[in-house]
Short mmCIF file of C-alpha atoms and ligand atoms in Angstrom, two decimals:
data_model
loop_
_atom_site.label_atom_id
_atom_site.label_comp_id
_atom_site.label_asym_id
_atom_site.label_seq_id
_atom_site.Cartn_x
_atom_site.Cartn_y
_atom_site.Cartn_z
CA MET A 1 59.05 -128.09 -122.04
CA ASN A 2 58.35 -127.70 -125.73
CA TYR A 3 57.34 -130.31 -128.28
CA VAL A 4 57.40 -128.08 -131.32
CA ARG A 5 60.61 -128.22 -133.29
CA PRO A 6 61.67 -124.58 -133.82
CA LYS A 7 61.44 -123.32 -137.39
CA LYS A 8 64.10 -120.83 -138.32
CA HIS A 9 62.25 -119.17 -141.19
CA LEU A 10 59.44 -118.26 -138.76
CA GLY A 11 61.86 -116.65 -136.33
CA GLN A 12 61.07 -119.25 -133.71
CA HIS A 13 63.14 -118.95 -130.54
CA PHE A 14 61.16 -120.37 -127.66
CA LEU A 15 61.71 -118.72 -124.30
CA LYS A 16 62.56 -121.22 -121.56
CA ASP A 17 63.00 -118.88 -118.60
CA GLU A 18 59.80 -118.75 -116.58
CA ASN A 19 60.81 -115.68 -114.58
CA ILE A 20 61.46 -113.63 -117.68
CA ALA A 21 58.18 -114.83 -119.18
CA ARG A 22 56.29 -113.73 -116.07
CA GLU A 23 58.08 -110.41 -115.95
CA ILE A 24 57.12 -109.62 -119.53
CA THR A 25 53.47 -110.41 -118.88
CA LEU A 26 53.51 -108.21 -115.76
CA SER A 27 54.78 -105.27 -117.80
CA ILE A 28 51.45 -104.49 -119.45
CA ASP A 29 49.42 -101.65 -118.02
CA GLU A 30 47.20 -102.46 -115.04
CA SER A 31 44.15 -101.16 -116.87
CA THR A 32 44.68 -103.25 -120.02
CA THR A 33 41.86 -105.68 -120.81
CA ASN A 34 41.85 -106.43 -124.55
CA LEU A 35 45.16 -108.02 -125.42
CA LEU A 36 46.54 -109.60 -128.59
CA GLU A 37 49.55 -111.87 -128.34
CA ILE A 38 51.56 -112.18 -131.55
CA GLY A 39 53.34 -115.50 -132.04
CA PRO A 40 52.43 -117.44 -128.89
CA GLY A 41 54.43 -120.47 -130.10
CA THR A 42 54.25 -123.04 -127.33
CA GLY A 43 52.47 -120.64 -124.98
CA VAL A 44 55.30 -119.57 -122.68
CA LEU A 45 53.80 -116.09 -122.25
CA THR A 46 50.23 -117.21 -122.94
CA LYS A 47 50.20 -119.45 -119.87
CA HIS A 48 50.81 -116.46 -117.59
CA LEU A 49 48.39 -114.22 -119.45
CA LEU A 50 45.60 -116.79 -119.09
CA LYS A 51 45.99 -116.67 -115.30
CA ASN A 52 45.06 -113.00 -115.33
CA GLU A 53 41.27 -112.89 -115.24
CA ARG A 54 41.08 -109.23 -116.14
CA LEU A 55 42.46 -109.93 -119.60
CA ASN A 56 40.47 -110.64 -122.71
CA LEU A 57 43.17 -112.48 -124.65
CA ASN A 58 43.37 -113.35 -128.33
CA VAL A 59 46.45 -114.86 -129.94
CA ILE A 60 47.62 -114.92 -133.55
CA GLU A 61 50.06 -117.59 -134.70
CA ILE A 62 51.21 -118.46 -138.20
CA ASP A 63 52.63 -121.93 -137.48
CA THR A 64 50.11 -124.80 -137.71
CA GLU A 65 52.17 -127.05 -135.47
CA SER A 66 52.25 -124.41 -132.73
CA VAL A 67 48.50 -123.87 -133.10
CA GLU A 68 47.87 -127.60 -132.63
CA PHE A 69 50.12 -127.57 -129.59
CA LEU A 70 48.23 -124.62 -128.09
CA LYS A 71 44.83 -126.21 -128.72
CA THR A 72 45.91 -129.41 -126.98
CA ASN A 73 47.64 -127.81 -124.04
CA PHE A 74 45.45 -124.76 -123.44
CA PRO A 75 41.81 -125.76 -124.05
CA GLU A 76 40.75 -122.48 -122.43
CA LEU A 77 42.11 -120.70 -125.55
CA GLU A 78 39.23 -122.20 -127.55
CA GLY A 79 37.81 -119.60 -129.94
CA ARG A 80 40.63 -117.16 -129.19
CA ILE A 81 43.30 -118.49 -131.52
CA ILE A 82 43.67 -116.87 -134.90
CA MET A 83 45.73 -118.94 -137.26
CA GLY A 84 47.33 -116.48 -139.59
CA ASP A 85 49.96 -113.93 -140.41
CA PHE A 86 49.80 -110.79 -138.27
CA LEU A 87 51.20 -108.74 -141.13
CA HIS A 88 48.33 -109.69 -143.44
CA PHE A 89 45.46 -109.98 -141.01
CA PRO A 90 42.80 -107.23 -140.87
CA ILE A 91 43.64 -106.37 -137.28
CA GLU A 92 41.24 -103.40 -137.16
CA ASN A 93 38.34 -105.88 -136.85
CA LEU A 94 39.65 -107.56 -133.71
CA PHE A 95 37.98 -107.01 -130.33
CA ASN A 96 34.80 -105.61 -131.96
CA GLN A 97 36.92 -102.74 -133.24
CA GLU A 98 37.67 -101.61 -129.68
CA SER A 99 41.19 -100.64 -128.75
CA TYR A 100 43.61 -103.31 -127.57
CA SER A 101 47.21 -103.80 -126.48
CA ILE A 102 49.78 -106.08 -128.08
CA ILE A 103 52.28 -108.39 -126.42
CA GLY A 104 54.77 -110.94 -127.70
CA ASN A 105 58.20 -112.37 -128.05
CA PHE A 106 58.18 -111.13 -131.56
CA PRO A 107 59.60 -113.03 -134.51
CA TYR A 108 62.76 -111.03 -135.12
CA ASN A 109 62.66 -111.29 -138.89
CA ILE A 110 59.49 -109.17 -138.98
CA SER A 111 59.76 -107.03 -135.86
CA SER A 112 60.13 -103.72 -137.73
CA GLN A 113 57.18 -104.58 -139.95
CA ILE A 114 55.09 -105.35 -136.86
CA LEU A 115 55.86 -101.87 -135.55
CA PHE A 116 55.03 -100.19 -138.85
CA LYS A 117 51.69 -101.96 -138.79
CA VAL A 118 51.13 -100.82 -135.21
CA LEU A 119 51.83 -97.26 -136.36
CA GLU A 120 49.21 -97.55 -139.08
CA HIS A 121 46.68 -98.65 -136.47
CA ARG A 122 47.89 -96.37 -133.69
CA SER A 123 44.44 -94.99 -132.86
CA GLN A 124 43.37 -98.51 -131.85
CA ILE A 125 46.62 -99.69 -130.22
CA PRO A 126 47.56 -97.81 -127.03
CA GLU A 127 50.34 -100.15 -125.92
CA VAL A 128 52.89 -102.72 -127.10
CA VAL A 129 55.04 -104.77 -124.73
CA GLY A 130 57.48 -107.24 -126.09
CA MET A 131 60.78 -108.77 -126.89
CA PHE A 132 62.87 -107.47 -129.76
CA GLN A 133 66.43 -107.92 -130.90
CA LYS A 134 68.42 -105.63 -128.61
CA GLU A 135 69.66 -103.68 -131.60
CA VAL A 136 66.10 -103.01 -132.79
CA ALA A 137 64.98 -102.06 -129.29
CA GLU A 138 67.85 -99.58 -129.11
CA ARG A 139 66.93 -98.12 -132.47
CA ILE A 140 63.34 -97.62 -131.35
CA ALA A 141 64.38 -95.89 -128.14
CA SER A 142 67.23 -93.92 -129.72
CA LYS A 143 67.55 -90.16 -129.45
CA PRO A 144 68.80 -87.63 -132.05
CA GLY A 145 72.52 -87.53 -132.72
CA LYS A 146 73.04 -91.27 -132.46
CA LYS A 147 73.82 -93.65 -135.30
CA THR A 148 70.93 -95.86 -134.23
CA TYR A 149 68.44 -92.99 -134.63
CA GLY A 150 66.30 -93.60 -137.70
CA ILE A 151 62.89 -93.84 -139.32
CA LEU A 152 61.38 -96.12 -136.68
CA SER A 153 62.72 -93.98 -133.83
CA VAL A 154 61.16 -90.80 -135.17
CA LEU A 155 57.85 -92.23 -136.31
CA LEU A 156 57.25 -94.27 -133.16
CA GLN A 157 58.40 -91.53 -130.83
CA ALA A 158 56.03 -89.09 -132.54
CA TYR A 159 53.08 -91.12 -131.29
CA TYR A 160 54.40 -93.33 -128.49
CA ASP A 161 56.52 -93.08 -125.36
CA ILE A 162 59.22 -95.75 -125.38
CA GLU A 163 60.65 -97.46 -122.32
CA TYR A 164 63.59 -99.85 -122.50
CA LEU A 165 62.77 -102.34 -119.73
CA PHE A 166 65.55 -104.94 -119.66
CA THR A 167 68.12 -106.89 -121.67
CA VAL A 168 67.78 -110.63 -122.22
CA GLU A 169 70.68 -113.02 -122.91
CA PRO A 170 70.55 -115.55 -125.79
CA HIS A 171 70.85 -118.67 -123.61
CA VAL A 172 67.31 -118.34 -122.24
CA PHE A 173 65.89 -119.33 -125.64
CA VAL A 174 65.68 -122.62 -127.55
CA PRO A 175 67.49 -122.34 -129.92
CA PRO A 176 69.54 -119.36 -128.72
CA PRO A 177 69.51 -116.46 -131.17
CA LYS A 178 72.85 -115.05 -132.32
CA VAL A 179 72.15 -111.68 -130.73
CA LYS A 180 70.98 -110.29 -127.41
CA SER A 181 67.36 -109.35 -126.93
CA ALA A 182 65.54 -106.64 -125.03
CA VAL A 183 62.06 -106.07 -123.69
CA ILE A 184 60.51 -102.70 -124.30
CA ARG A 185 57.22 -101.02 -123.55
CA VAL A 186 55.70 -98.61 -126.00
CA ARG A 187 52.73 -96.51 -124.90
CA ARG A 188 50.65 -94.08 -126.88
CA ASN A 189 51.48 -90.53 -125.86
CA ASN A 190 48.85 -87.85 -125.49
CA VAL A 191 49.58 -86.30 -128.88
CA LYS A 192 46.44 -87.11 -130.82
CA GLN A 193 47.42 -85.04 -133.82
CA ILE A 194 51.03 -84.13 -134.54
CA ASN A 195 49.89 -80.83 -136.01
CA CYS A 196 50.86 -81.69 -139.53
CA ASP A 197 49.51 -84.04 -142.18
CA ASP A 198 50.48 -87.56 -141.05
CA LYS A 199 51.14 -88.94 -144.51
CA LEU A 200 53.39 -86.02 -145.42
CA PHE A 201 55.19 -86.40 -142.08
CA PHE A 202 55.88 -90.10 -142.80
CA ARG A 203 57.13 -89.27 -146.29
CA ILE A 204 59.47 -86.55 -145.07
CA VAL A 205 60.98 -88.72 -142.34
CA LYS A 206 61.50 -91.65 -144.70
CA THR A 207 62.95 -89.51 -147.48
CA ALA A 208 65.30 -87.70 -145.09
CA PHE A 209 66.70 -90.93 -143.64
CA ASN A 210 66.95 -92.70 -146.99
CA GLN A 211 69.91 -90.45 -147.67
CA ARG A 212 70.98 -89.91 -144.11
CA ARG A 213 74.50 -88.78 -144.92
CA LYS A 214 73.31 -85.91 -147.04
CA THR A 215 72.21 -82.55 -145.72
CA LEU A 216 68.45 -82.13 -145.67
CA ARG A 217 68.68 -79.56 -148.43
CA ASN A 218 69.85 -82.37 -150.73
CA ALA A 219 68.02 -85.31 -149.19
CA LEU A 220 64.71 -83.44 -149.28
CA SER A 221 65.20 -81.67 -152.60
CA VAL A 222 61.90 -83.06 -153.92
CA PHE A 223 60.00 -80.90 -151.42
CA ASN A 224 59.44 -77.17 -151.66
CA PHE A 225 59.76 -75.33 -148.38
CA ASP A 226 58.47 -71.93 -147.34
CA SER A 227 61.74 -70.44 -146.08
CA GLU A 228 59.87 -68.09 -143.73
CA LYS A 229 58.49 -71.06 -141.85
CA LEU A 230 61.75 -73.01 -141.64
CA ALA A 231 63.84 -73.04 -138.46
CA THR A 232 67.18 -71.31 -139.00
CA ASP A 233 69.80 -73.47 -140.73
CA ILE A 234 67.70 -76.59 -140.47
CA LEU A 235 68.35 -77.63 -144.08
CA THR A 236 72.10 -77.66 -143.46
CA LYS A 237 71.60 -80.46 -140.92
CA ARG A 238 71.29 -84.19 -141.50
CA ALA A 239 68.24 -86.32 -140.65
CA GLU A 240 69.83 -87.90 -137.60
CA GLN A 241 70.30 -84.51 -135.94
CA LEU A 242 66.58 -83.65 -135.92
CA SER A 243 64.15 -84.22 -133.07
CA VAL A 244 60.55 -85.29 -133.66
CA GLU A 245 59.50 -81.65 -133.20
CA ASP A 246 62.07 -80.54 -135.81
CA PHE A 247 60.53 -82.96 -138.30
CA VAL A 248 57.04 -81.68 -137.51
CA GLY A 249 58.37 -78.16 -138.14
CA LEU A 250 59.77 -79.24 -141.51
CA CYS A 251 56.47 -80.83 -142.38
CA ASN A 252 54.63 -77.60 -141.62
CA ALA A 253 56.97 -75.61 -143.84
CA VAL A 254 56.27 -77.69 -146.96
CA ILE A 255 54.53 -75.78 -149.73
CA ILE A 256 51.79 -78.01 -151.07
CA ASN A 257 51.00 -77.32 -154.72
N1 LIG B 1 56.02 -116.56 -127.69
C1 LIG B 1 56.80 -117.77 -127.87
C2 LIG B 1 57.38 -117.90 -129.28
C3 LIG B 1 58.29 -116.78 -129.74
S1 LIG B 1 59.04 -117.15 -131.30
C4 LIG B 1 57.89 -117.82 -126.82
O1 LIG B 1 58.16 -116.84 -126.16
O2 LIG B 1 58.50 -118.88 -126.66
C5 LIG B 1 58.03 -116.21 -132.44
C6 LIG B 1 56.68 -116.82 -132.75
O3 LIG B 1 56.03 -116.01 -133.75
C7 LIG B 1 56.73 -118.22 -133.33
O4 LIG B 1 55.79 -119.03 -132.67
C8 LIG B 1 56.35 -118.05 -134.81
O5 LIG B 1 55.72 -119.17 -135.37
C9 LIG B 1 55.42 -116.85 -134.73
N2 LIG B 1 55.32 -116.07 -135.98
C10 LIG B 1 56.28 -115.85 -136.91
N3 LIG B 1 55.83 -115.04 -137.89
C11 LIG B 1 54.54 -114.74 -137.56
C12 LIG B 1 53.53 -113.95 -138.20
N4 LIG B 1 53.78 -113.31 -139.35
N5 LIG B 1 52.30 -113.86 -137.62
C13 LIG B 1 52.06 -114.52 -136.45
N6 LIG B 1 52.97 -115.27 -135.81
C14 LIG B 1 54.19 -115.39 -136.35
#
């Protein structure tokens, strides 16, 4: 049952399938305590999360009408609702600056931006479980050599292990989105440092994929490489052929002036 009229510009597609909602909430790690839900909407996931006493739940929602709905229907959320935009909120201050996991049926129009923000705060965010457009989920989980392999795949996979959990059909949402959806779980791997300057690594990956049809020699012509440190023939390849480790290798071969 939902009494909030969905707003398209906020990416609102309310989940109406209780079993899927429960399954998503059961996909977080058993040891998770601090948990932030992005975009609770009418509380379809929230309801299940509140039943789990282990969890210390906060939610962040941009839509005033949804916030009013949540306050009325879930009084136990008192003091745990942040009304605001996840992309512009200082999320490092949440949970007394302790680490926390993230869950949500994410607004599809900003799902990549959510993940880039997670990456920025990766030392504080060990886990993300949530619903994405299927196409975005596939990109995140994609391996080298595929068309879907791109910036998000490499950057996320450098720091997180990705699991594609299940596909979700459009008809379980109100209103149904035009595309299929998928639930994925993203967990921080045990690589604390990728062995190369993080900022340089991000720049190289982005620059390489910005001209993904070109060979790396051309796409990365703004960088100077120490040829002794480069893997054989690597500059004759294209970005989508490189593994995360290959990119780290490239990063380590850059001559910094
Ligand atoms: N979790 C609910 C709603 C999913 S729709 C369900 O499963 O039914 C996505 C939700 O994200 C909407 O409630 C929308 O208002 C909210 N939202 C959109 N942009 C947001 C942002 N930048 N920050 C926080 N919430 C946002």
